[in-house]
Structure formats: C-alpha cells, structure tokens
CSV table of C-alpha atoms in Angstrom, one decimal:
chain,number,residue,atom,x,y,z
U,1,UNK,CA,-14.2,-28.4,-12.1
U,2,UNK,CA,-11.0,-29.9,-11.3
U,3,UNK,CA,-10.9,-33.0,-9.5
U,4,UNK,CA,-7.4,-34.1,-8.2
U,5,UNK,CA,-4.3,-31.9,-7.9
U,6,UNK,CA,-1.9,-30.0,-10.6
U,7,UNK,CA,0.9,-28.2,-9.4
U,8,UNK,CA,3.9,-28.2,-11.3
U,9,UNK,CA,5.0,-24.2,-10.7
U,10,UNK,CA,4.2,-21.6,-8.3
U,11,UNK,CA,3.1,-19.0,-11.3
U,12,UNK,CA,0.4,-21.0,-13.8
U,13,UNK,CA,-2.6,-19.5,-13.7
U,14,UNK,CA,-4.2,-20.7,-10.6
U,15,UNK,CA,-7.6,-22.7,-10.4
U,16,UNK,CA,-8.4,-24.5,-7.4
U,17,UNK,CA,-7.0,-23.1,-4.2
U,18,UNK,CA,-7.8,-24.6,-0.5
U,19,UNK,CA,-8.2,-21.8,1.9
U,20,UNK,CA,-9.7,-22.0,5.7
U,21,UNK,CA,-11.3,-18.8,6.7
U,22,UNK,CA,-10.4,-17.8,10.4
U,23,UNK,CA,-13.6,-18.7,12.8
U,24,UNK,CA,-13.6,-19.7,16.5
U,25,UNK,CA,-9.9,-20.7,16.0
U,26,UNK,CA,-8.4,-17.2,15.7
U,27,UNK,CA,-10.0,-16.3,18.5
U,28,UNK,CA,-10.5,-18.4,22.0
U,29,UNK,CA,-7.7,-18.0,23.6
U,30,UNK,CA,-6.8,-15.5,26.6
U,31,UNK,CA,-3.8,-13.8,26.1
U,32,UNK,CA,-1.7,-15.4,28.4
U,33,UNK,CA,-2.8,-18.8,26.6
U,34,UNK,CA,-0.9,-17.3,22.6
U,35,UNK,CA,2.4,-18.9,23.1
U,36,UNK,CA,0.5,-22.4,24.2
U,37,UNK,CA,-1.8,-22.3,20.9
U,38,UNK,CA,0.8,-20.6,18.6
U,39,UNK,CA,-0.7,-17.0,17.9
U,40,UNK,CA,0.8,-13.8,18.9
U,41,UNK,CA,-1.6,-11.1,18.9
U,42,UNK,CA,-5.3,-10.8,19.9
U,43,UNK,CA,-7.4,-10.3,16.9
U,44,UNK,CA,-11.1,-8.7,15.7
U,45,UNK,CA,-12.2,-11.2,14.4
U,46,UNK,CA,-14.6,-9.8,11.8
U,47,UNK,CA,-12.4,-7.8,10.8
U,48,UNK,CA,-10.2,-10.3,10.0
U,49,UNK,CA,-13.2,-12.3,8.3
U,50,UNK,CA,-14.1,-9.7,5.9
U,51,UNK,CA,-10.3,-9.1,5.4
U,52,UNK,CA,-10.4,-12.9,4.4
U,53,UNK,CA,-13.3,-13.2,2.7
U,54,UNK,CA,-12.2,-9.9,0.5
U,55,UNK,CA,-8.9,-11.7,-0.2
U,56,UNK,CA,-10.7,-14.7,-1.7
U,57,UNK,CA,-12.9,-12.5,-3.9
U,58,UNK,CA,-9.6,-11.2,-5.6
U,59,UNK,CA,-8.6,-15.4,-6.0
U,60,UNK,CA,-12.3,-15.5,-7.6
U,61,UNK,CA,-12.2,-12.8,-9.5
U,62,UNK,CA,-8.8,-14.3,-11.4
U,63,UNK,CA,-10.0,-17.0,-12.2
U,64,UNK,CA,-9.7,-19.9,-9.4
U,65,UNK,CA,-12.5,-22.1,-7.9
U,66,UNK,CA,-12.1,-21.0,-3.8
U,67,UNK,CA,-12.0,-24.4,-1.5
U,68,UNK,CA,-12.7,-24.4,1.9
U,69,UNK,CA,-10.7,-27.1,4.2
U,70,UNK,CA,-13.5,-26.9,6.2
U,71,UNK,CA,-16.7,-28.3,4.0
U,72,UNK,CA,-14.4,-30.5,2.1
U,73,UNK,CA,-13.7,-32.0,5.3
U,74,UNK,CA,-17.2,-32.4,6.3
U,75,UNK,CA,-18.2,-33.6,2.3
U,76,UNK,CA,-16.1,-36.4,3.0
U,77,UNK,CA,-17.4,-36.9,6.2
U,78,UNK,CA,-21.5,-36.9,4.8
U,79,UNK,CA,-19.9,-38.7,1.4
U,80,UNK,CA,-17.5,-41.5,3.1
U,81,UNK,CA,-18.8,-43.6,6.0
U,82,UNK,CA,-16.3,-44.5,9.0
U,83,UNK,CA,-14.2,-41.2,8.0
U,84,UNK,CA,-15.2,-39.5,11.0
U,85,UNK,CA,-14.2,-41.8,13.6
U,86,UNK,CA,-11.3,-42.8,12.1
U,87,UNK,CA,-10.3,-39.1,11.4
U,88,UNK,CA,-11.2,-38.3,15.4
U,89,UNK,CA,-9.1,-41.4,16.8
U,90,UNK,CA,-6.3,-39.9,14.9
U,91,UNK,CA,-7.1,-36.0,15.8
U,92,UNK,CA,-7.5,-37.1,20.0
U,93,UNK,CA,-4.3,-38.6,19.1
U,94,UNK,CA,-2.8,-35.4,18.4
U,95,UNK,CA,-4.6,-33.7,21.3
U,96,UNK,CA,-2.0,-33.4,23.6
U,97,UNK,CA,-4.6,-34.1,26.2
U,98,UNK,CA,-3.4,-36.5,28.9
U,99,UNK,CA,-5.4,-37.1,31.7
U,100,UNK,CA,-8.4,-39.8,30.5
U,101,UNK,CA,-11.4,-38.5,32.3
U,102,UNK,CA,-11.1,-34.5,30.6
U,103,UNK,CA,-9.8,-36.7,27.0
U,104,UNK,CA,-13.0,-38.5,27.2
U,105,UNK,CA,-15.5,-35.7,28.3
U,106,UNK,CA,-13.8,-33.6,25.1
U,107,UNK,CA,-14.5,-37.1,22.7
U,108,UNK,CA,-18.0,-37.4,24.6
U,109,UNK,CA,-19.3,-33.6,23.7
U,110,UNK,CA,-17.4,-33.6,20.0
U,111,UNK,CA,-19.3,-36.3,19.2
U,112,UNK,CA,-22.7,-35.2,20.3
U,113,UNK,CA,-22.2,-32.6,17.5
U,114,UNK,CA,-24.2,-34.1,14.4
U,115,UNK,CA,-23.8,-31.2,12.0
U,116,UNK,CA,-20.5,-32.4,10.7
U,117,UNK,CA,-19.0,-28.8,9.1
U,118,UNK,CA,-20.1,-27.7,13.2
U,119,UNK,CA,-17.9,-30.5,14.5
U,120,UNK,CA,-15.3,-29.5,12.4
U,121,UNK,CA,-15.8,-25.8,13.2
U,122,UNK,CA,-15.6,-27.3,16.9
U,123,UNK,CA,-12.9,-29.2,16.8
U,124,UNK,CA,-11.3,-26.6,15.3
U,125,UNK,CA,-12.6,-24.2,17.9
U,126,UNK,CA,-11.4,-25.7,20.9
U,127,UNK,CA,-13.1,-26.3,24.2
U,128,UNK,CA,-12.7,-24.8,28.0
U,129,UNK,CA,-14.0,-26.6,31.2
U,130,UNK,CA,-16.8,-25.2,31.1
U,131,UNK,CA,-17.9,-26.2,27.8
U,132,UNK,CA,-17.6,-30.2,29.0
U,133,UNK,CA,-19.2,-32.1,31.5
U,134,UNK,CA,-16.4,-34.5,33.4
U,135,UNK,CA,-17.3,-37.0,35.7
U,136,UNK,CA,-15.9,-37.0,39.0
U,137,UNK,CA,-15.0,-40.2,40.2
U,138,UNK,CA,-13.4,-41.7,43.2
U,139,UNK,CA,-10.5,-44.2,43.0
U,140,UNK,CA,-7.1,-42.7,41.9
U,141,UNK,CA,-5.7,-39.3,42.8
U,142,UNK,CA,-5.4,-38.5,38.3
U,143,UNK,CA,-9.1,-38.8,38.2
U,144,UNK,CA,-9.4,-36.4,40.8
U,145,UNK,CA,-7.0,-34.2,38.9
U,146,UNK,CA,-10.2,-32.4,37.3
U,147,UNK,CA,-11.5,-31.2,40.9
U,148,UNK,CA,-9.2,-28.3,40.8
U,149,UNK,CA,-10.2,-27.4,37.0
U,150,UNK,CA,-11.4,-24.1,36.4
U,151,UNK,CA,-14.2,-23.1,33.9
U,152,UNK,CA,-11.8,-20.9,31.8
U,153,UNK,CA,-8.5,-23.4,31.8
U,154,UNK,CA,-8.2,-24.7,28.3
U,155,UNK,CA,-8.5,-28.5,27.4
U,156,UNK,CA,-9.0,-28.2,23.9
U,157,UNK,CA,-6.6,-26.1,22.3
U,158,UNK,CA,-8.0,-24.4,19.8
U,159,UNK,CA,-6.0,-24.3,16.4
U,160,UNK,CA,-5.5,-20.2,15.3
U,161,UNK,CA,-2.9,-20.9,12.3
U,162,UNK,CA,-5.3,-23.2,10.6
U,163,UNK,CA,-6.1,-20.2,7.9
U,164,UNK,CA,-2.0,-21.0,7.3
U,165,UNK,CA,-3.0,-23.4,4.8
U,166,UNK,CA,0.1,-23.6,3.0
U,167,UNK,CA,2.4,-25.4,5.5
U,168,UNK,CA,0.1,-28.5,6.8
U,169,UNK,CA,0.5,-30.1,3.6
U,170,UNK,CA,2.8,-29.2,0.0
U,171,UNK,CA,0.8,-29.8,-3.1
U,172,UNK,CA,3.4,-31.0,-5.4
U,173,UNK,CA,2.9,-31.9,-8.6
U,174,UNK,CA,-0.3,-34.8,-8.8
U,175,UNK,CA,-0.1,-35.6,-5.2
U,176,UNK,CA,0.7,-34.1,-1.6
U,177,UNK,CA,3.0,-33.8,1.6
U,178,UNK,CA,1.4,-34.4,4.4
U,179,UNK,CA,3.7,-32.7,6.9
U,180,UNK,CA,5.7,-33.3,10.0
U,181,UNK,CA,5.3,-29.3,11.8
U,182,UNK,CA,8.0,-28.0,13.8
U,183,UNK,CA,5.3,-27.3,16.6
U,184,UNK,CA,3.1,-30.1,18.1
U,185,UNK,CA,0.0,-27.9,18.5
U,186,UNK,CA,0.0,-27.5,15.0
U,187,UNK,CA,0.0,-30.8,13.9
U,188,UNK,CA,-4.2,-32.3,14.2
U,189,UNK,CA,-3.8,-29.7,11.0
U,190,UNK,CA,-2.1,-32.1,9.4
U,191,UNK,CA,-5.3,-34.4,10.2
U,192,UNK,CA,-7.9,-32.1,8.4
U,193,UNK,CA,-6.2,-32.1,5.0
U,194,UNK,CA,-5.1,-36.3,5.2
U,195,UNK,CA,-8.4,-37.0,6.0
U,196,UNK,CA,-9.6,-34.9,3.0
U,197,UNK,CA,-6.8,-36.0,0.6
U,198,UNK,CA,-7.3,-39.6,1.1
U,199,UNK,CA,-11.1,-40.1,1.3
U,200,UNK,CA,-12.8,-37.1,-0.2
U,201,UNK,CA,-14.3,-38.6,-4.0
U,202,UNK,CA,-12.6,-35.9,-5.5
U,203,UNK,CA,-9.0,-36.5,-4.0
U,204,UNK,CA,-9.0,-39.8,-3.2
U,205,UNK,CA,-5.9,-41.8,-4.3
U,206,UNK,CA,-3.4,-38.9,-4.6
U,207,UNK,CA,0.1,-39.5,-4.0
U,208,UNK,CA,1.1,-38.6,-1.0
U,209,UNK,CA,4.9,-38.0,-0.8
U,210,UNK,CA,5.6,-37.3,2.6
U,211,UNK,CA,4.5,-39.3,5.9
U,212,UNK,CA,3.0,-37.0,8.3
U,213,UNK,CA,3.9,-39.6,11.3
U,214,UNK,CA,7.9,-39.0,10.2
U,215,UNK,CA,10.3,-38.0,12.7
U,216,UNK,CA,11.8,-35.2,11.1
U,217,UNK,CA,9.4,-31.6,10.7
U,218,UNK,CA,8.7,-29.6,7.4
U,219,UNK,CA,6.4,-27.9,6.0
U,220,UNK,CA,4.5,-26.3,2.8
U,221,UNK,CA,5.7,-22.6,3.5
U,222,UNK,CA,9.3,-24.1,2.4
U,223,UNK,CA,8.7,-26.5,-0.7
U,224,UNK,CA,8.4,-24.2,-4.4
U,225,UNK,CA,7.6,-25.6,-7.1
U,226,UNK,CA,9.8,-24.5,-9.7
U,227,UNK,CA,8.6,-26.9,-12.7
U,228,UNK,CA,7.4,-30.2,-13.0
U,229,UNK,CA,11.0,-32.0,-12.4
U,230,UNK,CA,12.5,-29.3,-10.0
U,231,UNK,CA,11.8,-28.6,-7.0
U,232,UNK,CA,13.3,-25.7,-4.0
U,233,UNK,CA,13.3,-26.4,-0.5
U,234,UNK,CA,14.0,-24.1,2.2
U,235,UNK,CA,16.3,-25.4,5.0
U,236,UNK,CA,14.3,-23.6,8.0
U,237,UNK,CA,14.0,-23.5,11.7
U,238,UNK,CA,10.6,-25.6,10.2
U,239,UNK,CA,12.3,-28.0,8.2
U,240,UNK,CA,14.9,-30.2,8.3
U,241,UNK,CA,17.6,-31.3,6.5
U,242,UNK,CA,16.8,-34.7,7.2
U,243,UNK,CA,13.3,-34.5,6.1
U,244,UNK,CA,14.4,-32.7,2.7
U,245,UNK,CA,16.6,-36.3,2.6
U,246,UNK,CA,13.3,-38.0,3.3
U,247,UNK,CA,11.0,-36.2,1.0
U,248,UNK,CA,14.2,-36.5,-2.3
U,249,UNK,CA,14.5,-40.6,-1.7
U,250,UNK,CA,10.2,-40.7,-1.3
U,251,UNK,CA,10.9,-38.4,-4.8
U,252,UNK,CA,13.3,-40.1,-6.6
U,253,UNK,CA,13.2,-44.1,-5.4
U,254,UNK,CA,9.4,-44.5,-4.6
U,255,UNK,CA,6.5,-44.2,-6.6
U,256,UNK,CA,6.2,-44.0,-10.3
U,257,UNK,CA,3.5,-40.9,-10.3
U,258,UNK,CA,7.0,-38.9,-9.0
U,259,UNK,CA,7.9,-36.4,-11.2
U,260,UNK,CA,10.9,-34.8,-9.4
U,261,UNK,CA,14.4,-34.8,-10.6
U,262,UNK,CA,15.9,-32.3,-9.1
U,263,UNK,CA,16.2,-30.6,-5.6
U,264,UNK,CA,17.1,-27.4,-4.6
U,265,UNK,CA,18.1,-27.3,-0.9
U,266,UNK,CA,18.2,-23.1,0.3
U,267,UNK,CA,19.3,-22.5,3.7
U,268,UNK,CA,18.2,-19.0,5.2
U,269,UNK,CA,18.3,-17.3,8.8
U,270,UNK,CA,16.5,-18.9,11.6
U,271,UNK,CA,14.6,-16.3,12.9
U,272,UNK,CA,10.3,-15.6,13.4
U,273,UNK,CA,10.6,-12.8,10.3
U,274,UNK,CA,11.6,-15.7,7.7
U,275,UNK,CA,10.7,-19.1,9.0
U,276,UNK,CA,10.0,-19.9,5.7
U,277,UNK,CA,11.6,-19.9,2.8
U,278,UNK,CA,8.4,-18.5,0.9
U,279,UNK,CA,8.6,-15.6,3.3
U,280,UNK,CA,12.0,-13.8,2.0
U,281,UNK,CA,11.4,-15.6,-1.6
U,282,UNK,CA,9.0,-16.3,-3.6
U,283,UNK,CA,8.1,-16.0,-7.4
U,284,UNK,CA,6.3,-13.8,-9.2
U,285,UNK,CA,6.2,-14.5,-12.8
U,286,UNK,CA,8.5,-16.9,-15.2
U,287,UNK,CA,12.1,-14.7,-14.6
U,288,UNK,CA,11.8,-12.9,-11.5
U,289,UNK,CA,11.8,-13.4,-7.8
U,290,UNK,CA,10.9,-11.6,-5.0
U,291,UNK,CA,13.5,-11.5,-2.2
U,292,UNK,CA,14.4,-10.2,1.1
U,293,UNK,CA,17.8,-9.1,0.9
U,294,UNK,CA,18.9,-9.8,4.9
U,295,UNK,CA,19.6,-13.5,3.4
U,296,UNK,CA,21.6,-13.3,1.0
U,297,UNK,CA,25.1,-13.7,3.6
U,298,UNK,CA,23.9,-16.6,5.0
U,299,UNK,CA,23.3,-18.2,1.8
U,300,UNK,CA,24.3,-21.8,1.3
U,301,UNK,CA,22.5,-23.9,-0.9
U,302,UNK,CA,22.6,-27.9,-2.3
U,303,UNK,CA,21.0,-30.0,-5.2
U,304,UNK,CA,20.1,-33.5,-4.8
U,305,UNK,CA,19.3,-35.9,-7.8
U,306,UNK,CA,19.0,-39.0,-8.1
U,307,UNK,CA,21.9,-41.3,-7.3
U,308,UNK,CA,22.9,-44.5,-9.2
U,309,UNK,CA,22.5,-47.4,-6.1
U,310,UNK,CA,18.7,-48.0,-4.8
U,311,UNK,CA,18.1,-45.4,-2.1
U,312,UNK,CA,21.3,-43.2,-2.8
U,313,UNK,CA,20.6,-39.5,-3.3
U,314,UNK,CA,23.4,-37.8,-4.7
U,315,UNK,CA,24.0,-34.4,-3.1
U,316,UNK,CA,26.2,-31.3,-4.5
U,317,UNK,CA,27.0,-27.8,-3.0
U,318,UNK,CA,26.5,-24.9,-5.3
U,319,UNK,CA,28.4,-22.0,-5.2
U,320,UNK,CA,27.7,-18.5,-6.6
U,321,UNK,CA,24.5,-16.4,-5.7
U,322,UNK,CA,20.5,-16.2,-5.6
U,323,UNK,CA,20.4,-15.7,-8.2
U,324,UNK,CA,22.2,-17.5,-10.1
U,325,UNK,CA,21.0,-20.6,-7.7
U,326,UNK,CA,17.1,-19.6,-9.3
U,327,UNK,CA,18.7,-19.0,-12.4
U,328,UNK,CA,20.1,-23.1,-12.6
U,329,UNK,CA,16.6,-24.3,-11.0
U,330,UNK,CA,14.5,-23.0,-13.7
U,331,UNK,CA,16.8,-22.8,-16.6
U,332,UNK,CA,16.5,-18.8,-17.7
U,333,UNK,CA,18.9,-17.3,-18.6
U,334,UNK,CA,18.5,-14.0,-16.1
U,335,UNK,CA,16.0,-13.5,-13.0
U,336,UNK,CA,15.7,-10.5,-11.9
U,337,UNK,CA,15.6,-9.8,-7.9
U,338,UNK,CA,13.2,-7.7,-7.0
U,339,UNK,CA,14.1,-6.8,-3.2
U,340,UNK,CA,11.5,-6.4,-0.6
U,341,UNK,CA,11.3,-2.4,0.6
U,342,UNK,CA,12.6,-1.7,-2.7
U,343,UNK,CA,16.4,-2.3,-1.0
U,344,UNK,CA,16.4,0.1,1.2
U,345,UNK,CA,17.5,-2.2,4.6
U,346,UNK,CA,14.6,-0.2,7.3
U,347,UNK,CA,12.2,0.2,4.6
U,348,UNK,CA,13.3,-4.0,4.2
U,349,UNK,CA,13.3,-5.1,7.8
U,350,UNK,CA,9.8,-3.5,8.5
U,351,UNK,CA,8.0,-4.7,5.5
U,352,UNK,CA,9.6,-8.0,5.3
U,353,UNK,CA,7.8,-8.3,9.1
U,354,UNK,CA,4.7,-7.8,7.5
U,355,UNK,CA,5.1,-10.6,4.7
U,356,UNK,CA,6.5,-8.3,2.0
U,357,UNK,CA,8.0,-10.8,-0.3
U,358,UNK,CA,5.4,-13.6,0.8
U,359,UNK,CA,3.1,-13.3,-2.6
U,360,UNK,CA,0.9,-15.5,-4.4
U,361,UNK,CA,0.8,-15.6,-7.9
U,362,UNK,CA,-2.4,-16.1,-9.8
U,363,UNK,CA,-0.7,-15.8,-13.2
U,364,UNK,CA,2.8,-15.5,-14.3
U,365,UNK,CA,3.2,-11.9,-13.9
U,366,UNK,CA,0.4,-11.2,-12.1
U,367,UNK,CA,0.3,-11.6,-8.1
U,368,UNK,CA,-1.8,-11.3,-5.3
U,369,UNK,CA,-0.1,-8.8,-2.2
U,370,UNK,CA,-0.3,-7.6,1.7
U,371,UNK,CA,-1.7,-3.2,0.7
U,372,UNK,CA,0.5,-2.5,3.8
U,373,UNK,CA,4.2,-3.4,2.2
U,374,UNK,CA,3.4,0.3,0.2
U,375,UNK,CA,7.2,0.1,-0.9
U,376,UNK,CA,7.7,-3.9,-1.8
U,377,UNK,CA,4.2,-3.8,-4.0
U,378,UNK,CA,5.6,-0.1,-5.9
U,379,UNK,CA,9.1,-2.0,-6.4
U,380,UNK,CA,7.2,-5.1,-7.9
U,381,UNK,CA,4.4,-2.5,-9.9
U,382,UNK,CA,7.4,-0.8,-11.9
U,383,UNK,CA,9.0,-4.5,-12.8
U,384,UNK,CA,6.1,-4.6,-14.5
U,385,UNK,CA,4.3,-7.0,-12.3
U,386,UNK,CA,0.7,-6.7,-11.6
U,387,UNK,CA,-0.9,-6.6,-8.5
U,388,UNK,CA,-4.2,-7.9,-6.7
U,389,UNK,CA,-4.2,-5.4,-3.3
U,390,UNK,CA,-5.3,-7.2,-0.7
U,391,UNK,CA,-6.7,-5.6,3.2
U,392,UNK,CA,-4.2,-6.9,5.6
U,393,UNK,CA,-4.8,-5.4,9.1
U,394,UNK,CA,-6.0,-8.1,10.7
U,395,UNK,CA,-4.3,-10.8,9.1
U,396,UNK,CA,-1.5,-9.9,8.5
U,397,UNK,CA,-1.4,-10.2,13.0
U,398,UNK,CA,-0.5,-14.6,12.1
U,399,UNK,CA,3.0,-13.4,10.6
U,400,UNK,CA,1.4,-14.7,7.3
U,401,UNK,CA,1.2,-13.1,3.9
U,402,UNK,CA,-0.8,-14.0,0.8
U,403,UNK,CA,0.8,-17.2,-0.2
U,404,UNK,CA,0.8,-18.7,3.3
U,405,UNK,CA,-2.7,-18.6,3.5
U,406,UNK,CA,-3.3,-20.7,0.6
U,407,UNK,CA,-3.1,-24.0,-0.8
U,408,UNK,CA,-3.5,-24.4,-4.2
U,409,UNK,CA,-4.9,-27.7,-5.8
U,410,UNK,CA,-4.8,-27.4,-9.5
U,411,UNK,CA,-3.1,-25.0,-11.6
U,412,UNK,CA,-2.5,-24.8,-15.7
U,413,UNK,CA,0.2,-25.2,-17.0
U,414,UNK,CA,2.9,-23.1,-18.2
C-alpha cells in the first residue's frame, strides 16, 4: 500500500484514488431546496450507488486501490485523539447556522453518535427540525425563533455534491491544495479532506499548497497536473485569477518541497456546462487531449514562472491555439485534440452537457468515460484510446464526469 501522496501527471498509472460513495447526502432534500444545497435533480439513490460501485470496480480492475473519504475520516477519528472535536469546531463554523438554539441542537445530535463512520455520514446527510431536540427557552425573541419552525425545515444542509471528490482539494506532487469553494454550501467538504491529510497516519505531514481560509476561490476541477514541474489551471467561474496568483507564490516561493516551475493559466467561458477546465479539456495520453470545441473562441492563456525578486511571479500572455499552448506545456512536438461530439456542434453541445470531455486516465492511453457519450467515446476509440465505460444514468445528473468523481492520491511516474 502506498502511503502519502504522489501525483505528477494526469495519466500515470493510477495506484490509489479517493472517492465518496453517495448516500443520504445525495437525496435528503426537497426539490424546492435543490439550489440551496447545490444539486439540480432528484436522484434514485439505489441506482446511483450501484453505478458508483460499478465505477469503482472498473478502477480496481485497472489496478487502483480505491479509498473512501468517509472511511479515512472515521479512521482519523479512531486513531488520533482530539481530531473529531477539532473537526466539529471547523465544521460548525462553516455550517451557516446562525440561530444559537438550532446550532446547539445540531451539535448535540451529532455528538450523540458514537460510531465515527456513522457520525461522518450523518454530518454529510443533513438534519431537519424533526431530527433534533430543540430547547424552548424564553427571554428573547431570538431564543424563541425555533417556535415557528416546521418539522421538515432544513437546519443542517446535506452535502449532495460531495461525490465529486475532485473539487475540495487538488493533489499536486507530494502535497495538496485545500481549496476555497465557489459555493459556500460546498466549503464544508474541504474540512473532511483537510482533517484527513493533516492527521491520518498515512498522510499527516503532507504539504498544503493553498489555504482553505484564503479570500480567493479555487477548485480542483480547474487544476491539471501536466508533469512534475508544470500545472495547467483554468480561469473559470469557480477559480479566480487572484487565487492562481496566490497558489503560484506558494509554489514558487514557499515550501522547498514544491516542484512546480510553470503554471499555464487558461481562461474558459463561464457557464454551467463548462464550470471547470476539466469539463472542457482532459489529458488521455502523452500526446492526446479531449477538448470541447466551444472554448476555442474565448481562449486566452498565460504562463506564470518564478520572478527575480522575493515573492515575485513573472506572467507572460501566450499567443496561439489551445493545441499550441498544450504543446508548450507538455513539451510534445504535436498534440492531438480529440473533440467532444466528434466535432459536430450539436453532438458536442449535447455530450458536453453530460461531461463527454471529462475523462479519467488510469494509465497512458486508457481512460474511464461515461457510457452515454457515445459519439465522443467513438472518437476516442478511433484515436487509439482504450475505454473503461462506466454507467451514468444517475451519476451524470450531478453534472460531473469520471474525473470529477475522483481525487488521485498516487500515480506511477511516466
């Protein structure tokens, strides 16, 4: 078993990968609350879990050890004294519950759960008024606020987007970023991973490249490991340029353990169908990338390198096509761009909606894809890419693909 973190590429053989198996966190909300909890459909949980299990079986079959975030966090609580209490403090700080009586009721409910894995799943699954014992204390209007609450009023929001393990963090080299999420509702997800990486015996001491408490938001779907010395980062709705600036300073002028020397910042359109760089572009082989052709017209790119003075970052705007920029980043003479939907604008738009470009490489030239994106999958197959095809009728409802659902912890070097 590989301990620690080791990710220097997008395509090195996948040896350990972290996921979250969806549970009540995916379904414990009313339809009118979808926007509040940041999910956009009513899932059939049994089928979603079956699809997720088949997906992880594909990864195991390709040689990867699959670890579950909820189990790693429970192990952390079991093995390291005081971590559960520290987690609860941070978790409640991100809960958004302002009413003191409701907040205390949530703490008491979660604290009453002795089994650590059950505790983790309950914290993710959300709590309603009917789940809590809420004290009725006089003396102020604020303390009486709970008197008008209904049993089906949500108090602790569930975390339905948490099966997208890619976004709260990004493993880069031997360390990881702890991200500031675009949607405040998702910021609690980061605390789960941060607690593991700071305390679990297998990961404690891993460098942290970006602080979750930073002012600027950045998400893991925008961060691609091109090689040990090069990152590509999307400038997107979810990742701000100021966050990239901060990460670059941390990488270039911070820990001696940081290996990154070049960061390519690539601007993509803002939109629900292309929320991260990895929803429009992923690497599938040493010289092959998937791409959604809709990003060509808005392309702007920059290269960030270490400056001459302490803390300085040199920024150069790049000219040329996305293909040319990826050739610069990878050092390859020629990059083949495999277009989502086979280049047909109608098929590209349809399959991009279901993350046709969001592939997960398990080895060079071998990737996991959603079965429903038949045109894109055919284009990949014809380009010589081996496909591991995952069912996706339910999982795709969350608007994220195989890469979105995973966070590699260990890849072999290439």
